[in-house]
Coordinates of C-alpha atoms and ligand atoms in Angstrom, one line a residue:
M471 CA 0.0 0.1 0.0
T472 CA 1.5 3.4 -0.9
V473 CA 1.6 6.1 1.7
S474 CA -1.0 8.2 0.0
H475 CA -3.4 5.1 0.1
T476 CA -2.6 4.8 3.8
L477 CA -3.2 8.6 4.4
E478 CA -6.3 8.4 2.3
A479 CA -7.6 5.5 4.4
D480 CA -6.8 7.4 7.6
A481 CA -8.6 10.4 6.1
D482 CA -11.6 8.1 5.1
V483 CA -12.0 7.1 8.8
L484 CA -11.7 10.6 9.9
R485 CA -14.1 11.9 7.2
R486 CA -16.9 9.7 8.3
Q487 CA -16.4 10.6 12.0
D488 CA -15.1 14.1 11.9
P489 CA -15.2 15.7 8.4
E490 CA -13.9 19.1 9.8
L491 CA -10.6 17.5 10.9
A492 CA -10.3 15.3 7.9
G493 CA -10.4 18.3 5.7
I494 CA -7.5 19.8 7.8
L495 CA -5.5 16.6 7.4
L496 CA -5.9 16.6 3.7
G497 CA -5.4 20.4 3.4
E498 CA -2.1 20.2 5.1
L499 CA -1.0 17.2 3.0
E500 CA -1.9 19.4 -0.1
R501 CA -0.1 22.5 1.3
Q502 CA 3.1 20.4 2.1
S503 CA 3.0 18.7 -1.4
T504 CA 2.4 21.9 -3.4
T505 CA 4.7 24.4 -1.8
L506 CA 8.4 24.2 -1.0
Q507 CA 9.3 23.4 2.6
L508 CA 12.5 25.4 3.1
I509 CA 12.2 25.7 6.9
A510 CA 15.6 24.4 8.1
A511 CA 14.2 22.4 10.9
E512 CA 11.6 20.5 8.8
N513 CA 11.6 17.3 6.9
F514 CA 9.2 14.6 5.5
T515 CA 9.1 11.4 7.7
S516 CA 8.8 8.1 5.8
P517 CA 5.5 6.1 5.6
A518 CA 7.0 3.7 8.1
V519 CA 7.6 6.5 10.7
L520 CA 4.1 7.8 10.1
A521 CA 2.7 4.3 10.5
A522 CA 4.4 3.9 14.0
L523 CA 3.1 7.3 15.0
G524 CA -0.4 6.4 14.0
S525 CA -0.3 3.0 15.8
P526 CA -2.0 1.7 19.0
L527 CA 1.3 2.2 20.8
A528 CA -0.2 5.6 21.3
N529 CA -2.6 4.1 23.7
K530 CA 0.0 2.7 26.2
Y531 CA 1.0 4.3 29.4
A532 CA 4.7 3.6 30.2
E533 CA 6.2 5.6 33.0
G534 CA 9.7 4.6 33.9
Y535 CA 12.2 2.6 31.7
P536 CA 12.1 -0.9 30.1
G537 CA 11.9 -3.6 32.8
A538 CA 11.2 -0.9 35.5
R539 CA 7.8 0.6 34.6
H540 CA 5.2 2.0 36.9
H541 CA 2.5 0.3 34.8
G542 CA 1.5 -3.1 33.8
G543 CA 1.3 -4.5 30.2
C544 CA 4.6 -2.9 29.1
E545 CA 6.3 -6.0 27.9
I546 CA 5.8 -5.2 24.3
V547 CA 6.5 -1.5 24.3
D548 CA 9.6 -2.3 26.5
V549 CA 11.0 -4.1 23.4
A550 CA 10.3 -1.1 21.2
E551 CA 12.1 1.3 23.6
R552 CA 15.1 -1.2 23.9
I553 CA 15.4 -1.3 20.2
A554 CA 15.3 2.4 19.9
V555 CA 18.0 2.8 22.6
E556 CA 20.2 0.2 21.0
R557 CA 19.9 1.6 17.4
A558 CA 20.6 5.2 18.7
K559 CA 23.7 3.9 20.6
A560 CA 24.9 2.1 17.5
L561 CA 24.1 4.9 15.1
F562 CA 26.1 7.5 17.2
G563 CA 28.6 5.4 18.9
A564 CA 27.3 6.4 22.2
E565 CA 27.6 4.5 25.5
H566 CA 24.1 5.6 26.6
A567 CA 20.9 6.8 24.9
N568 CA 17.7 8.2 26.4
V569 CA 15.0 8.3 23.8
Q570 CA 12.1 9.6 25.9
S571 CA 12.4 13.3 25.6
H572 CA 9.3 14.8 24.2
S573 CA 11.1 17.4 22.2
G574 CA 14.5 19.0 21.8
S575 CA 13.7 21.6 24.4
S576 CA 12.7 18.8 26.9
A577 CA 16.1 17.1 26.2
V578 CA 17.9 20.4 27.0
L579 CA 15.9 20.8 30.1
A580 CA 16.8 17.3 31.3
A581 CA 20.5 17.9 30.5
Y582 CA 20.5 21.0 32.6
A583 CA 18.6 19.1 35.4
A584 CA 21.1 16.3 35.2
L585 CA 24.2 18.5 35.6
L586 CA 23.3 21.9 37.1
R587 CA 21.7 23.6 40.1
P588 CA 19.6 26.7 39.8
G589 CA 21.8 29.8 39.8
D590 CA 24.7 28.1 38.1
T591 CA 26.6 29.9 35.3
V592 CA 26.4 28.6 31.8
L593 CA 28.2 29.8 28.7
A594 CA 26.4 29.6 25.3
L595 CA 26.1 31.2 22.0
G596 CA 23.9 34.4 22.6
L597 CA 20.4 34.4 21.2
P598 CA 21.0 37.3 18.8
Y599 CA 23.7 35.0 17.2
G600 CA 21.7 31.8 16.9
G601 CA 21.3 30.5 20.4
H602 CA 18.1 28.6 21.1
L603 CA 15.5 29.8 23.6
T604 CA 16.8 27.0 25.9
H605 CA 20.2 28.7 25.8
G606 CA 19.2 31.5 28.3
S607 CA 16.3 33.4 26.9
P608 CA 14.6 35.5 29.6
A609 CA 11.3 34.0 28.3
N610 CA 12.5 30.4 28.9
F611 CA 13.2 28.5 32.1
S612 CA 16.8 28.6 31.2
G613 CA 17.1 32.3 31.5
R614 CA 15.2 32.4 34.7
W615 CA 17.0 29.6 36.5
F616 CA 20.5 29.9 35.3
D617 CA 23.0 32.7 34.8
F618 CA 23.7 32.6 31.1
I619 CA 26.7 34.3 29.6
G620 CA 26.3 34.7 25.8
H621 CA 29.3 34.6 23.5
G622 CA 29.0 35.9 19.9
V623 CA 30.3 35.4 16.4
D624 CA 32.7 37.5 14.5
A625 CA 30.8 40.4 13.0
E626 CA 32.8 40.2 9.7
T627 CA 33.0 36.5 9.0
G628 CA 29.9 35.3 11.0
L629 CA 32.1 32.5 12.5
I630 CA 32.1 31.6 16.1
D631 CA 34.6 33.7 18.0
Y632 CA 36.5 30.9 19.7
D633 CA 38.9 33.3 21.3
Q634 CA 36.0 35.0 23.0
V635 CA 34.6 31.6 24.1
R636 CA 37.9 30.9 25.8
T637 CA 38.2 34.4 27.4
L638 CA 34.5 34.4 28.7
A639 CA 35.1 30.9 30.1
R640 CA 38.2 31.9 31.9
T641 CA 36.5 35.0 33.3
H642 CA 33.1 33.5 34.3
R643 CA 34.1 29.8 35.2
P644 CA 30.8 28.4 34.0
K645 CA 29.6 25.1 35.4
A646 CA 28.6 24.2 31.9
I647 CA 29.3 25.3 28.2
V648 CA 26.6 24.7 25.6
C649 CA 27.5 24.4 22.0
G650 CA 24.9 24.3 19.4
S651 CA 22.7 26.7 17.4
I652 CA 19.4 27.2 15.5
A653 CA 21.1 29.1 12.7
Y654 CA 24.8 28.4 12.6
P655 CA 25.6 27.1 9.0
R656 CA 29.1 25.8 9.7
H657 CA 30.6 22.8 11.5
I658 CA 31.2 23.4 15.2
D659 CA 34.7 22.8 16.5
Y660 CA 33.7 20.3 19.3
A661 CA 37.3 19.5 20.1
L662 CA 38.0 23.1 20.8
F663 CA 34.9 23.5 23.0
R664 CA 36.1 20.4 24.9
E665 CA 39.5 22.0 25.5
V666 CA 38.0 25.2 26.9
A667 CA 35.6 23.2 29.0
D668 CA 38.5 21.1 30.4
E669 CA 40.5 24.1 31.1
V670 CA 37.8 25.8 33.3
G671 CA 36.3 22.5 34.7
A672 CA 33.0 22.9 33.0
Y673 CA 30.6 20.3 31.6
L674 CA 30.3 20.4 27.8
I675 CA 26.6 20.1 26.5
A676 CA 26.2 19.8 22.8
D677 CA 22.8 20.8 21.6
A678 CA 23.0 19.1 18.3
A679 CA 19.3 19.4 17.4
H680 CA 20.1 20.5 13.9
P681 CA 23.1 18.7 12.7
I682 CA 22.5 15.3 14.4
G683 CA 20.9 14.0 11.2
L684 CA 24.0 15.0 9.2
V685 CA 26.1 13.2 11.9
A686 CA 24.1 10.1 11.5
G687 CA 24.8 10.1 7.8
G688 CA 28.5 10.9 8.2
A689 CA 28.1 14.3 6.6
A690 CA 29.1 16.3 9.8
P691 CA 31.4 15.8 12.7
S692 CA 30.0 14.1 15.8
P693 CA 29.8 15.8 19.1
V694 CA 29.6 12.4 20.8
P695 CA 33.3 11.9 21.5
Y696 CA 33.7 15.4 23.0
A697 CA 30.6 16.4 24.8
D698 CA 29.5 15.1 28.3
V699 CA 25.9 15.1 27.1
V700 CA 24.6 15.5 23.6
C701 CA 21.0 16.8 23.3
A702 CA 19.2 16.4 20.0
T703 CA 15.9 16.4 18.2
T704 CA 14.8 13.4 16.0
H705 CA 12.6 15.4 13.5
K706 CA 15.0 17.8 11.7
V707 CA 17.6 16.4 9.3
L708 CA 17.3 13.0 11.0
R709 CA 13.8 12.7 9.5
G710 CA 12.2 10.9 12.4
P711 CA 9.1 11.7 14.4
R712 CA 8.9 15.1 16.4
G713 CA 10.9 14.4 19.6
G714 CA 14.1 14.6 21.4
M715 CA 17.0 12.3 22.6
I716 CA 20.0 12.5 24.8
L717 CA 23.3 10.7 24.4
C718 CA 26.0 10.4 27.1
G719 CA 28.6 8.2 28.6
H720 CA 28.1 5.5 31.3
E721 CA 28.9 7.7 34.2
L722 CA 26.1 10.2 33.6
A723 CA 23.5 7.7 32.3
E724 CA 21.7 7.3 35.5
R725 CA 21.6 11.0 36.2
V726 CA 20.3 11.7 32.6
D727 CA 17.6 9.1 32.9
R728 CA 16.3 10.3 36.2
A729 CA 16.5 13.9 34.9
V730 CA 14.1 12.9 32.1
F731 CA 11.8 10.7 34.2
P732 CA 10.7 11.4 36.8
F733 CA 12.2 14.9 37.2
T734 CA 11.0 16.7 34.1
Q735 CA 8.6 14.3 32.3
G736 CA 5.8 11.7 33.0
G737 CA 4.8 8.8 30.8
A738 CA 6.9 8.1 27.7
Q739 CA 5.3 8.4 24.3
M740 CA 5.6 4.9 23.1
H741 CA 4.3 5.4 19.7
T742 CA 6.9 8.2 19.2
I743 CA 9.6 6.0 20.6
A744 CA 8.7 3.2 18.2
A745 CA 8.8 5.8 15.3
K746 CA 12.2 7.0 16.6
A747 CA 13.4 3.3 16.4
V748 CA 12.1 3.2 12.8
A749 CA 13.9 6.4 11.9
F750 CA 17.3 5.2 13.6
G751 CA 17.0 2.1 11.5
E752 CA 16.5 4.1 8.3
A753 CA 19.3 6.6 9.3
A754 CA 21.7 3.5 9.5
T755 CA 21.2 2.6 5.9
P756 CA 23.7 3.5 3.0
A757 CA 20.8 5.4 1.4
F758 CA 20.7 7.7 4.4
T759 CA 24.4 8.4 4.0
V760 CA 23.8 9.3 0.5
Y761 CA 20.8 11.6 1.5
A762 CA 22.9 13.4 4.2
H763 CA 25.6 14.2 1.8
Q764 CA 23.1 15.4 -0.9
V765 CA 21.5 17.6 1.7
V766 CA 24.8 19.3 2.2
A767 CA 25.6 19.5 -1.6
N768 CA 22.2 21.0 -2.2
A769 CA 22.6 23.6 0.6
R770 CA 26.0 24.6 -0.8
T771 CA 24.5 25.1 -4.3
L772 CA 21.5 26.9 -3.0
A773 CA 23.8 29.2 -0.9
A774 CA 26.0 29.9 -3.9
G775 CA 22.9 30.5 -6.1
L776 CA 21.6 33.1 -3.5
A777 CA 24.9 34.8 -3.2
A778 CA 25.2 35.0 -7.0
E779 CA 21.8 36.7 -7.0
G780 CA 23.1 39.3 -4.6
L781 CA 21.9 38.1 -1.2
V782 CA 24.6 38.3 1.5
V783 CA 25.0 34.7 2.7
T784 CA 26.3 34.5 6.3
T785 CA 29.8 33.1 6.6
G786 CA 29.9 33.0 2.7
G787 CA 28.2 29.6 2.5
T788 CA 27.5 26.5 4.5
D789 CA 28.8 23.2 5.7
T790 CA 25.4 21.9 6.6
H791 CA 21.8 21.9 5.5
L792 CA 21.2 25.4 6.9
I793 CA 21.7 28.8 5.2
T794 CA 21.1 32.2 6.6
A795 CA 21.1 35.2 4.3
D796 CA 20.4 38.9 4.2
P797 CA 18.1 40.0 1.3
V798 CA 18.5 43.7 1.9
P799 CA 20.8 44.2 -1.2
L800 CA 17.7 43.2 -3.2
G801 CA 15.7 45.9 -1.6
V802 CA 13.7 44.0 1.0
D803 CA 14.2 43.3 4.6
G804 CA 14.0 39.8 6.0
R805 CA 10.4 40.0 7.3
T806 CA 9.1 41.4 4.0
A807 CA 11.1 38.8 2.2
R808 CA 9.7 35.9 4.2
G809 CA 6.2 37.1 3.4
R810 CA 6.7 37.5 -0.3
L811 CA 8.3 34.2 -0.6
A812 CA 5.6 32.5 1.4
A813 CA 3.0 34.0 -1.0
A814 CA 5.0 32.4 -3.8
G815 CA 4.9 29.0 -2.1
M816 CA 8.5 29.0 -0.7
V817 CA 8.2 28.6 3.0
M818 CA 11.1 29.6 5.3
D819 CA 12.0 31.5 8.5
C820 CA 13.5 34.8 9.6
C821 CA 16.4 34.9 11.9
A822 CA 18.8 37.3 13.5
L823 CA 21.9 38.1 11.5
P824 CA 25.3 38.5 13.0
H825 CA 25.8 41.9 11.6
G826 CA 23.6 44.8 12.7
D827 CA 20.1 44.3 14.0
A828 CA 18.2 43.6 10.7
R829 CA 16.6 40.2 10.4
G830 CA 17.5 37.9 7.6
L831 CA 16.2 34.6 6.0
R832 CA 17.0 31.3 7.4
L833 CA 16.4 28.2 5.1
G834 CA 17.5 24.6 4.7
T835 CA 17.5 21.7 2.3
A836 CA 16.5 18.7 4.4
A837 CA 12.9 18.4 3.2
V838 CA 13.4 19.3 -0.5
T839 CA 16.3 16.7 -0.6
T840 CA 14.0 14.0 0.9
Q841 CA 11.7 14.8 -2.0
G842 CA 14.5 13.9 -4.4
M843 CA 15.5 17.4 -5.5
G844 CA 19.1 17.9 -6.6
E845 CA 21.4 20.7 -7.4
E846 CA 19.7 21.6 -10.6
E847 CA 16.5 22.3 -8.7
M848 CA 18.5 24.3 -6.0
G849 CA 19.6 26.6 -8.8
H850 CA 16.1 27.0 -10.0
I851 CA 14.9 27.8 -6.4
A852 CA 17.6 30.4 -5.8
A853 CA 16.7 32.2 -9.1
L854 CA 13.0 32.0 -8.2
C855 CA 13.7 33.5 -4.7
A856 CA 15.7 36.3 -6.2
G857 CA 13.2 37.0 -8.9
V858 CA 10.3 37.3 -6.4
L859 CA 12.4 39.5 -4.0
R860 CA 13.4 41.8 -6.7
G861 CA 9.9 42.1 -8.0
A862 CA 11.0 40.6 -11.4
V863 CA 8.7 37.6 -11.1
E864 CA 5.0 38.0 -10.1
S865 CA 4.1 36.1 -7.1
Q866 CA 1.3 34.3 -9.0
Q867 CA 3.7 33.2 -11.7
A868 CA 6.3 32.1 -9.0
R869 CA 3.5 30.3 -7.3
E870 CA 2.8 28.3 -10.5
E871 CA 6.4 27.5 -11.1
V872 CA 6.7 26.2 -7.4
R873 CA 3.6 24.1 -7.8
E874 CA 5.1 22.5 -11.0
L875 CA 8.4 21.9 -9.3
A876 CA 6.9 20.4 -6.2
G877 CA 4.6 18.3 -8.3
R878 CA 7.6 16.6 -10.0
F879 CA 8.9 15.6 -6.5
P880 CA 5.9 14.5 -4.5
P881 CA 6.9 13.9 -0.8
Y882 CA 4.5 11.0 -0.6
P883 CA 4.2 9.4 -4.1
G884 CA 1.6 6.9 -5.1
Ligands
PLP2146 C1 15.1 22.8 17.3 C2 16.0 23.1 18.4 C3 15.7 22.8 19.7 C4 14.3 22.5 20.2 O1 13.6 21.6 19.7 P1 12.0 21.4 19.9 O2 11.7 20.1 19.6 O3 11.4 22.5 19.1 O4 11.8 21.7 21.3 C5 16.6 23.1 20.7 N1 17.9 23.5 20.4 C6 18.4 23.8 19.2 C7 19.7 24.2 18.9 C8 17.4 23.6 18.1 O5 17.8 23.8 16.9

């Protein structure tokens, strides 16, 4: 059965019982299939992952860990979680994996809970430079409960200022250093962060929510050998269900597990954990290695195309799936640009840029690469973006071109 048949069967059940929601399910499938998903954090999960997510495992309560649950009837879901853990450990070469975190943010919360006390000092990339909300935003628990020191990036190059990281670490003696970003397009020098952490006696927490899928496919360096704790999402480049994960060594395993449950979470979501296991299995295949490298090749081509059209690409390019760019040279600010591109069917985010206070565009190639698009299509997308931003291409005409392009690469064919 092809996935669209499965989706249609699901929709049929819903249509009979709840036509209003059935319409939304099909409307969203239509939106995802006829526009370009260039949000750097998004992807298309496989039919197998969707099947696990939509399974009766969703009914099961399972507080605790395999073999030590607070509920009866867990013998089958226990196997699912053990498989997910073993696959994650093998995929990333980690001694321990916790696959229960409900999201990337929950994983970071648990990592802090495992290693820190309220009031501790933490050094991380500042929010204006691509730090995540959980890296000390005053609107987030992290900014309220910990004393975050933000480091920056070089205003000229957009690259992490490692000298500043070292200087701030020496001055503030943080209990932990967090490395990871929502917008940094380059590889992170985990060995250097480890060296600085060792020098000041800090824990190193890698928040690899974005690059972890590239790590799985061998297309980015792994933080696992360097960080005390690695936090990640499973739904970005990794292409699994929406959720989080934590990797660490044997010594911290018990603290991490207790920080997830019972400290910050209740019952595990067994359908999601089964779907994570499916995704880890997929990510261990040669096809995923090819995918991860194609994601990066596509991002490099897209970045080069945008730069050739006159946008200012942060750091001059990318090592990953992620690009940030300033559209101002084309006569539009980031927010206006995002709106115009969305109207043309090219969906992406705004983000802070290292220089000045203008907002730029943040986009990524994980989803379009899953659809099977290659470098030729990236060139087309770059030209189409620039045409729309310059006002050279009518948004209606661009929308038609996008519809045609997306139609040639259906995310769920069949
Ligand atoms: C996406 C992301 C998160 C949060 O993931 P959610 O699942 O949305 O909570 C945390 N940290 C970084 C660096 C991220 O990119």
